Coordinates of N, CA, C and O in Angstrom, one line a residue:
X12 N 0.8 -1.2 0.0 CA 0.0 0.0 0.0 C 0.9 1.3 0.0 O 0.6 2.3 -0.5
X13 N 2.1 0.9 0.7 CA 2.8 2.7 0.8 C 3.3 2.9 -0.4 O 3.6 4.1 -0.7
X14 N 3.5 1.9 -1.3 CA 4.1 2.0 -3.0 C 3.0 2.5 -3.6 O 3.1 3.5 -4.3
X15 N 1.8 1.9 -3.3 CA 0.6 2.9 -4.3 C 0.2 4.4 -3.9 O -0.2 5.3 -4.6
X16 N 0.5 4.3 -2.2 CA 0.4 5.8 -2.0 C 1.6 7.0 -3.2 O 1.3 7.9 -4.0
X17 N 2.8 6.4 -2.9 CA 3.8 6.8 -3.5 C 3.7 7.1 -5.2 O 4.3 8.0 -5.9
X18 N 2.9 6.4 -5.5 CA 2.6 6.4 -7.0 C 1.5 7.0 -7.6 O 1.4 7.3 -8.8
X19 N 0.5 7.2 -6.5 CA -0.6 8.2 -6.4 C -0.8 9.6 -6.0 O -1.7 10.3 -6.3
X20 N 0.7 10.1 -5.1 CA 1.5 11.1 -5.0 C 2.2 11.5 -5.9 O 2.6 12.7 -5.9
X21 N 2.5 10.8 -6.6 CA 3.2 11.3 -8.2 C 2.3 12.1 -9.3 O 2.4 13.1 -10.0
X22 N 1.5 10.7 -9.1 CA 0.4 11.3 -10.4 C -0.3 12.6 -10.0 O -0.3 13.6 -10.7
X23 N -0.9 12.3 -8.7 CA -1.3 13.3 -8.4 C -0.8 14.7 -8.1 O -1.6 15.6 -7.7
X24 N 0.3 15.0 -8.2 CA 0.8 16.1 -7.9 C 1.4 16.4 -9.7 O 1.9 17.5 -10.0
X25 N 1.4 15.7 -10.4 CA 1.3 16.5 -11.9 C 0.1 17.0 -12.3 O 0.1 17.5 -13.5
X26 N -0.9 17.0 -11.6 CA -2.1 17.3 -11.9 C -2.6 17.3 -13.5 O -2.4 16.5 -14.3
X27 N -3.1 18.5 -13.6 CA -3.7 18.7 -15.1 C -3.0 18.6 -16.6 O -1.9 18.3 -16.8
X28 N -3.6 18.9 -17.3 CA -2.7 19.1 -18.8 C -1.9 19.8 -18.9 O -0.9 19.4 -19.5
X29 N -2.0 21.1 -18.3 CA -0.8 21.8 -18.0 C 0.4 21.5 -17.1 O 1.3 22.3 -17.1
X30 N 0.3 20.8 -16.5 CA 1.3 20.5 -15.6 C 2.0 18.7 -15.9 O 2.9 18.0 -15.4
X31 N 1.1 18.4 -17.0 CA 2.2 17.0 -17.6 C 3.8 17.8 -18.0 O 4.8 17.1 -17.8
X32 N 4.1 18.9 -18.5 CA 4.9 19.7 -18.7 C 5.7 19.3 -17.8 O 6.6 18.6 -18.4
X33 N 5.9 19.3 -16.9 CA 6.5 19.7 -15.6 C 7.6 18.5 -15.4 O 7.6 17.5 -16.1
X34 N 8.6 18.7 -14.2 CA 8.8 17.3 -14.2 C 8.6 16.9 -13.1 O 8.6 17.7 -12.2
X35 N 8.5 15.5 -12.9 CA 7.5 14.6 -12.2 C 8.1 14.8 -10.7 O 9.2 15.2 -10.7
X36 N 7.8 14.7 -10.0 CA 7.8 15.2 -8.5 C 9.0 14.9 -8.4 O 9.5 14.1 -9.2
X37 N 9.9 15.6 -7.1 CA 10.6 14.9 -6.1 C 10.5 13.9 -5.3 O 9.3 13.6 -5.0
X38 N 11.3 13.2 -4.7 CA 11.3 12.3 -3.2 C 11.1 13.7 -2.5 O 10.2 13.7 -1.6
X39 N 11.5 14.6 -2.7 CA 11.3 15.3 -1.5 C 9.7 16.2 -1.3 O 9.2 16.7 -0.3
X40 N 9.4 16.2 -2.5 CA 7.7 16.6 -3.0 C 7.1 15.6 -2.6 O 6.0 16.0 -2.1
X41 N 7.2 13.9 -2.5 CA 6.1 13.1 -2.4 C 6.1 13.2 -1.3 O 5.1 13.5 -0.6
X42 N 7.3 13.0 -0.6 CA 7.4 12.9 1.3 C 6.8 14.3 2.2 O 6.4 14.4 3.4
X43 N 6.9 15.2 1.3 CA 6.3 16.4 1.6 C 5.0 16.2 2.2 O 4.8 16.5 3.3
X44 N 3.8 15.4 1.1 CA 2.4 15.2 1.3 C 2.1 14.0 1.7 O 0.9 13.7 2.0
X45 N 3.1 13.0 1.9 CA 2.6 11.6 2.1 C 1.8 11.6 3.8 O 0.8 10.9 4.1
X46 N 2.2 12.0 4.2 CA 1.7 11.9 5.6 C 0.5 12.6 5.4 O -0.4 12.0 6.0
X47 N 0.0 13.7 4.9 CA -1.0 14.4 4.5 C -2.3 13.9 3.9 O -3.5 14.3 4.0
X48 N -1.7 12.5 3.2 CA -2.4 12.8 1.7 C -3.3 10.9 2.6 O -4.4 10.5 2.4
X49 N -2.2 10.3 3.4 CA -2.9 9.5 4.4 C -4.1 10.0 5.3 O -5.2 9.4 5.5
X50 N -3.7 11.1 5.8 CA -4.5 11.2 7.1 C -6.0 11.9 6.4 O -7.1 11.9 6.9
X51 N -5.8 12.2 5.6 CA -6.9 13.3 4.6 C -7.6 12.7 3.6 O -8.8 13.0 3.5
X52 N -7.1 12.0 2.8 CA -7.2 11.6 1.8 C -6.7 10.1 1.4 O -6.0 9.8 0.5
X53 N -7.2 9.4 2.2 CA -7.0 7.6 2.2 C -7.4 6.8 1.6 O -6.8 5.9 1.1
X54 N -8.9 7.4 1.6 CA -9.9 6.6 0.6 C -9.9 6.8 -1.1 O -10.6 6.3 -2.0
X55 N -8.7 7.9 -1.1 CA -8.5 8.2 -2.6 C -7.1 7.9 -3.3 O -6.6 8.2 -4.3
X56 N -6.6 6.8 -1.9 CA -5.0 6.5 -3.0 C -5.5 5.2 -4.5 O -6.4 4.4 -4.5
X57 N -4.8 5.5 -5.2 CA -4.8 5.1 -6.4 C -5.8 5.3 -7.3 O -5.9 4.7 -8.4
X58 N -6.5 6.3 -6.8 CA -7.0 7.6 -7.8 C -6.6 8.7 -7.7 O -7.0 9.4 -6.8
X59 N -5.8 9.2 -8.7 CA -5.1 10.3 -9.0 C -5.7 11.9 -9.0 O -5.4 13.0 -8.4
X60 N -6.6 11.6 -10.1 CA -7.5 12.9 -9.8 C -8.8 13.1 -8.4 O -9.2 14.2 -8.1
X61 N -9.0 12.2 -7.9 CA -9.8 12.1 -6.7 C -8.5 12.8 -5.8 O -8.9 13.9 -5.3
X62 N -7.6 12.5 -5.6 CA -6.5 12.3 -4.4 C -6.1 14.2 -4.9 O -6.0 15.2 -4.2
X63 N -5.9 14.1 -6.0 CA -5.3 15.8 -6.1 C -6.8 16.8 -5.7 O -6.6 18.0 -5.3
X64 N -8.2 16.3 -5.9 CA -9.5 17.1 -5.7 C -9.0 17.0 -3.8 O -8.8 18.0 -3.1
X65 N -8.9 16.5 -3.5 CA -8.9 16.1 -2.0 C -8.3 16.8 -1.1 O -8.8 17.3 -0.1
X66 N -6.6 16.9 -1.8 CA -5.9 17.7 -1.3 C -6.2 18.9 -1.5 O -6.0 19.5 -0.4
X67 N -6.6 19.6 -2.4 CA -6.9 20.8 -2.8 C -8.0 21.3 -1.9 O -8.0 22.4 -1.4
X68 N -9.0 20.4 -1.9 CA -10.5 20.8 -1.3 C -9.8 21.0 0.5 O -10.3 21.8 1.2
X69 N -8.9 20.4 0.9 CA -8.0 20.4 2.2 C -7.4 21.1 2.6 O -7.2 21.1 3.8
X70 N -6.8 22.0 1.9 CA -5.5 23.0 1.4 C -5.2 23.5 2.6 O -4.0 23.5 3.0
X71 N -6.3 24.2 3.7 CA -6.0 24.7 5.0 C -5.8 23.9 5.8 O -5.4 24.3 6.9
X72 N -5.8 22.5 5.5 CA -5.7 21.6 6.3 C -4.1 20.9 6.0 O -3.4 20.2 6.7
X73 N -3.9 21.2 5.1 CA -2.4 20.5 4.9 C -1.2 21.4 5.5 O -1.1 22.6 5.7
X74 N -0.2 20.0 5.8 CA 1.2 20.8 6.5 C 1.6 22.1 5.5 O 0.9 22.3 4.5
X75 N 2.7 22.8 5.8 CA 3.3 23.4 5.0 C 3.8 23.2 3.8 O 3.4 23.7 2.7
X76 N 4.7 22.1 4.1 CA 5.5 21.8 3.1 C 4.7 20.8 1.6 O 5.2 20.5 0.5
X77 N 3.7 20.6 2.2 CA 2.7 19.8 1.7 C 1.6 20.6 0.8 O 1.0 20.3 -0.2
X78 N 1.5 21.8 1.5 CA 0.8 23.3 0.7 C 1.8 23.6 -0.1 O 1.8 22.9 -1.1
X79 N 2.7 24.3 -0.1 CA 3.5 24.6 -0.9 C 3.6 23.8 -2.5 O 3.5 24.5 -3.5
X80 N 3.7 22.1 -2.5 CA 3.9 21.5 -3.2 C 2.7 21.3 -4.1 O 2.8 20.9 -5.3
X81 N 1.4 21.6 -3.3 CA 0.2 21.5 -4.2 C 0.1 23.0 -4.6 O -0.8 23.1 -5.4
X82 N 0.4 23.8 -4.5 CA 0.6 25.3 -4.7 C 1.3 25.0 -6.3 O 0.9 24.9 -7.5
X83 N 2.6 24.7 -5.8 CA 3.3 25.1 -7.1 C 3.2 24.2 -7.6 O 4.3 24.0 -8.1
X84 N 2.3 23.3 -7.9 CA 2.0 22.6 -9.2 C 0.6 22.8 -9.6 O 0.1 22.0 -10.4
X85 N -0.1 23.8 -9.3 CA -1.1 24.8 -9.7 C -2.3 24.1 -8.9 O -3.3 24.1 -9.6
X86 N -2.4 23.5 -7.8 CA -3.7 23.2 -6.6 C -3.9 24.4 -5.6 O -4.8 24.4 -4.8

């Protein structure tokens, strides 16, 4: 399960069409939200676009470093 988290933090933090652009997260971007993206958003690992609606709809609720990274990938 923590590999699909991992892999659902990926996808999910390239978000939209505009952001396939980009390049694909850090270890230091996934570890940013993984703790986040558990406690908030559980029921949405290994759906990508559910998991990025989640965090977003969360955004006051997320750590810093975890805001930041859904920030700058346009959430």
């Amino acid at each position: 399960m923590n590999r699909s988290l991992l892999v659902a933090c990926a996808i999910l933090l390239q978000g939209g069409s505009a952001a396939l652009a980009q390049p694909e997260p850090t270890a230091q971007e996934r570890a940013a939200c993984r703790s986040d993206a558990m406690k908030l958003c559980a029921s949405f690992v290994g759906k990508p676009p559910q998991m990025n609606a989640c965090l977003r709809d969360n955004k006051t609720k997320l750590s810093d470093g975890c805001r930041k990274v859904v920030e700058a990938r346009g959430g």
